[in-house]
């Protein structure tokens, strides 16, 4: 699961952007403060090797559990087929864009039309 009880866990999508921008498949990713293992999980999902260090045994166990799950599920929320998606779907974004560009009947104009061309 992406959401854990770690107080400073980062979203997988954020780590995916960083890892993709700074490494290639087969490279090593190092995280000296592994916490719940998000960096290691995303590195695994993106076919990178990783080295992580964590002092807290509870978080280490949580990270190991997440890594086992990542071996069978390489999905990253908000990222698929090499594309990062925003929170809304494309259809939602299109509808939102249309509603912003097309005034409704309830729109009040702040400007009065006048003939300044004389």
mmCIF file of C-alpha atoms in Angstrom:
data_model
loop_
_atom_site.group_PDB
_atom_site.id
_atom_site.type_symbol
_atom_site.label_atom_id
_atom_site.label_comp_id
_atom_site.label_asym_id
_atom_site.label_seq_id
_atom_site.Cartn_x
_atom_site.Cartn_y
_atom_site.Cartn_z
ATOM 1 C CA UNK A 1 0.000 0.000 0.000
ATOM 2 C CA UNK A 2 1.212 3.492 -0.748
ATOM 3 C CA UNK A 3 -0.190 5.066 2.421
ATOM 4 C CA UNK A 4 1.538 3.937 5.591
ATOM 5 C CA UNK A 5 1.858 5.162 9.155
ATOM 6 C CA UNK A 6 5.222 6.811 8.523
ATOM 7 C CA UNK A 7 4.959 10.526 9.450
ATOM 8 C CA UNK A 8 6.923 11.863 6.453
ATOM 9 C CA UNK A 9 6.106 9.383 3.701
ATOM 10 C CA UNK A 10 6.388 10.800 0.196
ATOM 11 C CA UNK A 11 4.017 9.928 -2.675
ATOM 12 C CA UNK A 12 5.236 7.283 -5.117
ATOM 13 C CA UNK A 13 4.487 9.634 -8.015
ATOM 14 C CA UNK A 14 6.922 12.232 -6.616
ATOM 15 C CA UNK A 15 9.701 9.665 -6.216
ATOM 16 C CA UNK A 16 8.975 8.312 -9.702
ATOM 17 C CA UNK A 17 9.565 11.764 -11.195
ATOM 18 C CA UNK A 18 12.872 12.107 -9.326
ATOM 19 C CA UNK A 19 14.093 8.591 -10.134
ATOM 20 C CA UNK A 20 13.125 8.811 -13.812
ATOM 21 C CA UNK A 21 14.830 12.208 -14.145
ATOM 22 C CA UNK A 22 18.070 11.097 -12.512
ATOM 23 C CA UNK A 23 18.631 7.450 -13.460
ATOM 24 C CA UNK A 24 18.149 4.732 -16.055
ATOM 25 C CA UNK A 25 16.910 1.152 -15.729
ATOM 26 C CA UNK A 26 19.629 -0.921 -14.069
ATOM 27 C CA UNK A 27 21.174 2.064 -12.229
ATOM 28 C CA UNK A 28 21.487 2.185 -8.443
ATOM 29 C CA UNK A 29 19.304 4.482 -6.329
ATOM 30 C CA UNK A 30 20.529 5.283 -2.802
ATOM 31 C CA UNK A 31 18.306 6.429 0.069
ATOM 32 C CA UNK A 32 20.176 6.976 3.362
ATOM 33 C CA UNK A 33 16.903 7.537 5.290
ATOM 34 C CA UNK A 34 14.604 4.877 3.844
ATOM 35 C CA UNK A 35 11.693 5.213 6.231
ATOM 36 C CA UNK A 36 8.739 3.238 4.888
ATOM 37 C CA UNK A 37 10.674 2.349 1.737
ATOM 38 C CA UNK A 38 8.931 4.472 -0.870
ATOM 39 C CA UNK A 39 12.176 5.177 -2.734
ATOM 40 C CA UNK A 40 13.095 1.486 -2.765
ATOM 41 C CA UNK A 41 9.593 0.479 -3.865
ATOM 42 C CA UNK A 42 9.505 2.971 -6.739
ATOM 43 C CA UNK A 43 13.066 2.087 -7.766
ATOM 44 C CA UNK A 44 12.005 -1.563 -7.941
ATOM 45 C CA UNK A 45 8.891 -0.733 -9.957
ATOM 46 C CA UNK A 46 11.028 1.287 -12.393
ATOM 47 C CA UNK A 47 13.623 -1.501 -12.744
ATOM 48 C CA UNK A 48 16.390 0.187 -10.752
ATOM 49 C CA UNK A 49 18.574 -1.375 -8.073
ATOM 50 C CA UNK A 50 18.503 0.320 -4.701
ATOM 51 C CA UNK A 51 20.416 0.614 -1.479
ATOM 52 C CA UNK A 52 18.567 1.936 1.535
ATOM 53 C CA UNK A 53 19.426 2.549 5.171
ATOM 54 C CA UNK A 54 16.889 2.783 8.001
ATOM 55 C CA UNK A 55 17.553 2.667 11.750
ATOM 56 C CA UNK A 56 13.972 2.015 12.895
ATOM 57 C CA UNK A 57 13.215 -1.713 12.750
ATOM 58 C CA UNK A 58 9.455 -1.131 12.487
ATOM 59 C CA UNK A 59 9.864 0.945 9.335
ATOM 60 C CA UNK A 60 12.375 -1.540 7.933
ATOM 61 C CA UNK A 61 9.798 -4.336 8.297
ATOM 62 C CA UNK A 62 7.162 -2.139 6.660
ATOM 63 C CA UNK A 63 9.527 -1.365 3.762
ATOM 64 C CA UNK A 64 10.292 -5.061 3.246
ATOM 65 C CA UNK A 65 6.583 -5.865 3.118
ATOM 66 C CA UNK A 66 6.025 -3.099 0.555
ATOM 67 C CA UNK A 67 8.950 -4.368 -1.523
ATOM 68 C CA UNK A 68 7.453 -7.850 -1.671
ATOM 69 C CA UNK A 69 4.198 -6.341 -2.956
ATOM 70 C CA UNK A 70 6.099 -4.253 -5.536
ATOM 71 C CA UNK A 71 7.514 -7.424 -7.069
ATOM 72 C CA UNK A 72 4.033 -8.391 -8.284
ATOM 73 C CA UNK A 73 2.426 -4.945 -8.697
ATOM 74 C CA UNK A 74 4.540 -2.349 -10.471
ATOM 75 C CA UNK A 75 1.794 0.269 -10.814
ATOM 76 C CA UNK A 76 2.435 3.819 -9.633
ATOM 77 C CA UNK A 77 -0.613 5.978 -8.953
ATOM 78 C CA UNK A 78 -0.693 8.867 -11.437
ATOM 79 C CA UNK A 79 1.858 7.294 -13.817
ATOM 80 C CA UNK A 80 1.282 4.849 -16.644
ATOM 81 C CA UNK A 81 2.860 4.047 -19.993
ATOM 82 C CA UNK A 82 5.567 6.661 -19.472
ATOM 83 C CA UNK A 83 3.093 9.477 -18.789
ATOM 84 C CA UNK A 84 2.332 11.305 -15.542
ATOM 85 C CA UNK A 85 -1.370 12.069 -15.154
ATOM 86 C CA UNK A 86 -2.901 14.786 -13.060
ATOM 87 C CA UNK A 87 -5.411 13.962 -10.371
ATOM 88 C CA UNK A 88 -8.418 14.529 -12.672
ATOM 89 C CA UNK A 89 -9.058 12.480 -15.761
ATOM 90 C CA UNK A 90 -8.627 14.055 -19.177
ATOM 91 C CA UNK A 91 -12.405 14.195 -19.578
ATOM 92 C CA UNK A 92 -12.771 16.075 -16.276
ATOM 93 C CA UNK A 93 -10.055 18.511 -17.346
ATOM 94 C CA UNK A 94 -11.752 19.117 -20.718
ATOM 95 C CA UNK A 95 -15.112 19.781 -19.068
ATOM 96 C CA UNK A 96 -13.494 22.134 -16.578
ATOM 97 C CA UNK A 97 -11.727 24.022 -19.359
ATOM 98 C CA UNK A 98 -14.986 24.373 -21.327
ATOM 99 C CA UNK A 99 -16.882 25.704 -18.334
ATOM 100 C CA UNK A 100 -14.196 28.328 -17.734
ATOM 101 C CA UNK A 101 -14.234 29.590 -21.328
ATOM 102 C CA UNK A 102 -18.005 29.583 -21.849
ATOM 103 C CA UNK A 103 -19.842 32.106 -19.664
ATOM 104 C CA UNK A 104 -23.012 30.921 -18.030
ATOM 105 C CA UNK A 105 -26.327 32.805 -17.959
ATOM 106 C CA UNK A 106 -25.469 33.926 -14.429
ATOM 107 C CA UNK A 107 -22.359 35.823 -15.540
ATOM 108 C CA UNK A 108 -22.260 39.528 -14.741
ATOM 109 C CA UNK A 109 -20.083 41.690 -16.957
ATOM 110 C CA UNK A 110 -17.706 44.003 -15.147
ATOM 111 C CA UNK A 111 -17.307 46.202 -18.210
ATOM 112 C CA UNK A 112 -19.875 48.253 -20.072
ATOM 113 C CA UNK A 113 -19.686 48.369 -23.812
ATOM 114 C CA UNK A 114 -19.194 51.852 -25.156
ATOM 115 C CA UNK A 115 -18.123 53.308 -28.436
ATOM 116 C CA UNK A 116 -14.573 54.627 -27.947
ATOM 117 C CA UNK A 117 -13.719 54.472 -31.634
ATOM 118 C CA UNK A 118 -14.796 58.089 -32.407
#
